[in-house]
Amino acid sequence: MRLLVVEDDDAIAEPLVDGLRREGFEVARVATGAAALEAEIPDVVLLDLGLPDLDGNEVCRRLRATSDVPIIVITARSEEIDRVIGLELGADDYVVKPFGFRELVARIRAVTRRTQRPGDGAAPGPTGAASAAAAVALAGGRVEVDTRTRKVRVDGAEVPLTRKEFDLLALLLSDPGATLTRDEILRTVWDEHWYGPTKTLDVHVASLRKKLGDPTLIETVRGVGFRVRTDA
Ligand code: CA
C-alpha cells in the first residue's frame, strides 16, 4: 500500500516515515502543498494542515476535487476538526497532534478497509444488504443512489459525496425507514475504535442533507439517531 506523507516538519516526518515503512507501507514524503498536488496519487494521503506554501485545507480541497483518494488530515488545531471532516474539505479522517503512532496506523488500516474494494459499495460490517440492491430511488426518484458504483444523482446530476458521507447514506439505506442509533452509526461508519467527538456525525449528516438537496430525507430521531425517509 502506497502512502503519501505531506509534512514540512522533518522532526515529525522522518520518524513517521521510518515507522510506517517498518509497518510495511510504501511511503513517499513531500514537504509542501505544491509537491503534494504534483505527486503520484497514492492509496492514502496523510496531510499536515500547517504547510509552508499552501494552506493544508486548500491542498485537501484540491486533492478531493480531482481524486477520491482517502485523506487523513493531521492537525495541531483541534478547533479545526469540524471544518476538516465537514463538507468543505472532504477528508476521511483526522488525527490531532500529538498523536500515537499505533492510532495513526489503525486509522490508515480503517480507511483502506472501507475503501479497498469500491465495487463492493455499502458500509462495512453486517450491513452488506445495501450492496444487494444496487440502485435506490428516494424523494420520488429525484435522488438516485447506486451502492454498487457509489454514485449519487440528484435531479439527474451526479453529486460527489465523500467516502464517509456515502458510507453513512449506504448504512441508513441498508434498512430504509429504520432508526439507527448514533452509536451504531459511529461504530459502523467510523470504526469500533472511534473515540472522537460524536458531533462528527452531525457534521456529516448536515453536509449530506445539503448535498441531497432535501434536508427532510434524513430524519433526526431526537435522542436516538437517524433514519432515511422512504416514499414507500
Ligand atoms: Ca507543519
CSV table of C-alpha atoms in Angstrom, one decimal, residues 10-202:
chain,number,residue,atom,x,y,z
A,10,ASP,CA,11.4,16.9,9.5
A,11,ALA,CA,11.3,16.1,13.2
A,12,ILE,CA,7.8,14.7,12.7
A,13,ALA,CA,8.1,13.4,9.2
A,14,GLU,CA,11.3,11.4,9.5
A,15,PRO,CA,10.4,9.1,12.4
A,16,LEU,CA,6.8,8.8,11.0
A,17,VAL,CA,8.1,7.7,7.5
A,18,ASP,CA,10.5,5.3,9.1
A,19,GLY,CA,7.8,3.8,11.4
A,20,LEU,CA,5.4,3.5,8.5
A,21,ARG,CA,8.0,1.7,6.4
A,22,ARG,CA,8.6,-0.7,9.2
A,23,GLU,CA,4.9,-1.4,9.2
A,24,GLY,CA,5.3,-2.5,5.6
A,25,PHE,CA,3.9,0.6,3.9
A,26,GLU,CA,5.5,2.1,0.8
A,27,VAL,CA,5.9,5.7,1.8
A,28,ALA,CA,6.7,8.8,-0.3
A,29,ARG,CA,7.1,12.1,1.6
A,30,VAL,CA,6.8,15.7,0.4
A,31,ALA,CA,7.2,18.9,2.4
A,32,THR,CA,4.9,21.3,0.6
A,33,GLY,CA,1.4,21.5,-0.7
A,34,ALA,CA,2.5,22.2,-4.2
A,35,ALA,CA,4.6,19.0,-4.2
A,36,ALA,CA,1.6,17.1,-2.8
A,37,LEU,CA,-0.6,18.2,-5.7
A,38,GLU,CA,2.1,17.1,-8.2
A,39,ALA,CA,2.8,13.7,-6.6
A,40,GLU,CA,1.5,10.5,-8.0
A,41,ILE,CA,-1.8,9.6,-6.4
A,42,PRO,CA,-1.2,7.1,-3.6
A,43,ASP,CA,-3.6,4.8,-1.8
A,44,VAL,CA,-3.8,7.1,1.3
A,45,VAL,CA,-2.7,10.7,1.9
A,46,LEU,CA,-1.6,11.8,5.3
A,47,LEU,CA,-1.9,15.5,5.2
A,48,ASP,CA,-0.5,18.0,7.7
A,49,LEU,CA,-2.6,21.2,7.7
A,50,GLY,CA,0.2,23.6,8.6
A,51,LEU,CA,2.3,23.7,5.4
A,52,PRO,CA,4.7,26.4,4.4
A,53,ASP,CA,3.3,27.3,1.0
A,54,LEU,CA,-0.4,26.4,0.5
A,55,ASP,CA,-2.8,26.1,3.4
A,56,GLY,CA,-3.4,22.4,4.1
A,57,ASN,CA,-7.2,23.0,3.8
A,58,GLU,CA,-6.6,24.2,0.2
A,59,VAL,CA,-4.5,21.1,-0.6
A,60,CYS,CA,-7.2,18.9,0.8
A,61,ARG,CA,-9.9,20.6,-1.3
A,62,ARG,CA,-7.8,20.4,-4.5
A,63,LEU,CA,-6.9,16.8,-3.9
A,64,ARG,CA,-10.6,16.0,-3.4
A,65,ALA,CA,-11.6,17.9,-6.5
A,66,THR,CA,-9.6,15.5,-8.7
A,67,SER,CA,-9.5,12.3,-6.8
A,68,ASP,CA,-11.3,10.2,-4.2
A,69,VAL,CA,-8.1,9.0,-2.6
A,70,PRO,CA,-8.6,8.6,1.2
A,71,ILE,CA,-7.2,11.6,3.1
A,72,ILE,CA,-6.3,11.6,6.7
A,73,VAL,CA,-5.6,15.1,8.0
A,74,ILE,CA,-3.0,15.6,10.7
A,75,THR,CA,-3.7,18.8,12.5
A,76,ALA,CA,-2.4,20.6,15.6
A,77,ARG,CA,-5.6,22.6,15.7
A,78,SER,CA,-8.4,20.7,17.3
A,79,GLU,CA,-10.8,23.6,16.8
A,80,GLU,CA,-10.5,22.9,13.0
A,81,ILE,CA,-11.9,19.4,13.3
A,82,ASP,CA,-15.4,20.3,12.2
A,83,ARG,CA,-14.2,22.0,9.1
A,84,VAL,CA,-11.7,19.2,8.3
A,85,ILE,CA,-14.3,16.5,8.4
A,86,GLY,CA,-17.1,18.5,7.1
A,87,LEU,CA,-18.4,19.3,3.7
A,88,GLU,CA,-15.8,21.9,2.9
A,89,LEU,CA,-12.8,19.7,2.8
A,90,GLY,CA,-13.9,16.1,2.3
A,91,ALA,CA,-11.2,14.5,4.4
A,92,ASP,CA,-11.9,10.9,5.5
A,93,ASP,CA,-10.5,11.1,9.0
A,94,TYR,CA,-8.1,13.1,11.1
A,95,VAL,CA,-5.6,12.8,13.9
A,96,VAL,CA,-4.7,15.7,16.3
A,97,LYS,CA,-1.1,16.3,17.1
A,98,PRO,CA,0.4,14.9,19.2
A,99,PHE,CA,-0.9,11.5,18.1
A,100,GLY,CA,0.1,8.0,18.8
A,101,PHE,CA,1.7,6.0,16.0
A,102,ARG,CA,-0.5,3.0,16.7
A,103,GLU,CA,-3.6,5.2,16.5
A,104,LEU,CA,-2.5,6.5,13.1
A,105,VAL,CA,-1.7,3.1,11.7
A,106,ALA,CA,-5.2,1.9,12.9
A,107,ARG,CA,-6.8,4.8,11.1
A,108,ILE,CA,-4.9,4.1,7.9
A,109,ARG,CA,-6.0,0.5,8.0
A,110,ALA,CA,-9.6,1.5,8.8
A,111,VAL,CA,-9.9,3.9,5.9
A,112,THR,CA,-8.4,1.4,3.5
A,113,ARG,CA,-10.6,-1.4,4.8
A,114,ARG,CA,-13.5,0.7,4.0
A,115,THR,CA,-12.3,1.7,0.6
A,116,GLN,CA,-10.3,-1.2,-0.7
A,117,ARG,CA,-13.0,-2.6,-3.0
A,118,PRO,CA,-15.0,0.3,-4.2
A,119,GLY,CA,-17.1,-2.0,-6.3
A,120,ASP,CA,-18.5,-3.6,-3.1
A,121,GLY,CA,-20.2,-0.4,-2.2
A,122,ALA,CA,-22.0,-0.1,1.1
A,123,ALA,CA,-20.7,0.3,4.5
A,124,PRO,CA,-18.6,-2.3,6.2
A,125,GLY,CA,-19.9,-4.8,8.8
A,126,PRO,CA,-23.2,-6.6,9.0
A,127,THR,CA,-24.9,-4.1,6.7
A,128,GLY,CA,-23.9,-5.6,3.4
A,129,ALA,CA,-27.6,-5.7,2.5
A,130,ALA,CA,-27.1,-2.3,0.9
A,131,SER,CA,-24.9,-3.8,-1.8
A,132,ALA,CA,-27.6,-6.2,-2.8
A,133,ALA,CA,-30.0,-3.6,-4.1
A,134,ALA,CA,-27.7,-1.6,-6.4
A,135,ALA,CA,-29.9,1.3,-7.1
A,136,VAL,CA,-32.2,3.0,-4.7
A,137,ALA,CA,-34.5,5.9,-5.5
A,138,LEU,CA,-35.5,8.5,-2.9
A,139,ALA,CA,-37.6,11.6,-2.8
A,140,GLY,CA,-39.9,10.4,-5.6
A,141,GLY,CA,-37.0,9.5,-7.8
A,142,ARG,CA,-35.3,12.9,-7.6
A,143,VAL,CA,-32.4,11.2,-5.7
A,144,GLU,CA,-30.8,8.1,-7.0
A,145,VAL,CA,-28.2,6.2,-5.1
A,146,ASP,CA,-26.2,3.4,-6.7
A,147,THR,CA,-24.5,1.5,-3.9
A,148,ARG,CA,-22.5,-0.6,-6.4
A,149,THR,CA,-20.8,2.3,-8.1
A,150,ARG,CA,-21.1,4.5,-5.1
A,151,LYS,CA,-22.6,7.3,-7.2
A,152,VAL,CA,-25.4,9.6,-6.2
A,153,ARG,CA,-27.5,11.7,-8.5
A,154,VAL,CA,-29.9,14.5,-7.6
A,155,ASP,CA,-32.2,15.5,-10.4
A,156,GLY,CA,-30.1,13.6,-12.8
A,157,ALA,CA,-26.8,15.3,-11.9
A,158,GLU,CA,-24.1,13.4,-10.1
A,159,VAL,CA,-23.3,14.8,-6.7
A,160,PRO,CA,-19.9,13.9,-5.3
A,161,LEU,CA,-20.0,12.6,-1.7
A,162,THR,CA,-17.0,11.9,0.5
A,163,ARG,CA,-16.4,8.3,1.5
A,164,LYS,CA,-17.8,8.9,5.0
A,165,GLU,CA,-20.9,10.6,3.6
A,166,PHE,CA,-21.5,7.8,1.2
A,167,ASP,CA,-20.9,5.1,3.9
A,168,LEU,CA,-23.3,6.9,6.2
A,169,LEU,CA,-26.0,7.1,3.5
A,170,ALA,CA,-25.5,3.5,2.5
A,171,LEU,CA,-25.8,2.4,6.1
A,172,LEU,CA,-29.1,4.3,6.5
A,173,LEU,CA,-30.3,2.8,3.2
A,174,SER,CA,-29.5,-0.7,4.4
A,175,ASP,CA,-32.7,-0.6,6.4
A,176,PRO,CA,-34.8,2.2,5.0
A,177,GLY,CA,-37.2,3.8,7.5
A,178,ALA,CA,-35.5,2.1,10.4
A,179,THR,CA,-33.9,4.3,13.1
A,180,LEU,CA,-30.2,3.7,13.5
A,181,THR,CA,-28.7,4.8,16.8
A,182,ARG,CA,-25.9,7.3,16.9
A,183,ASP,CA,-23.7,4.6,18.5
A,184,GLU,CA,-24.4,2.1,15.8
A,185,ILE,CA,-23.6,4.6,13.1
A,186,LEU,CA,-20.4,5.8,14.7
A,187,ARG,CA,-19.2,2.2,15.2
A,188,THR,CA,-20.0,1.2,11.7
A,189,VAL,CA,-19.1,4.2,9.5
A,190,TRP,CA,-16.2,5.3,11.6
A,191,ASP,CA,-14.8,2.3,13.4
A,192,GLU,CA,-15.1,0.4,16.5
A,193,HIS,CA,-12.2,2.4,18.0
A,194,TRP,CA,-13.8,5.8,17.4
A,195,TYR,CA,-13.1,8.0,20.3
A,196,GLY,CA,-13.6,11.3,18.6
A,197,PRO,CA,-16.4,13.8,19.2
A,198,THR,CA,-19.8,12.5,18.4
A,199,LYS,CA,-20.5,15.9,16.8
A,200,THR,CA,-18.6,14.4,13.8
A,201,LEU,CA,-21.8,12.5,13.0
A,202,ASP,CA,-24.0,15.7,13.0
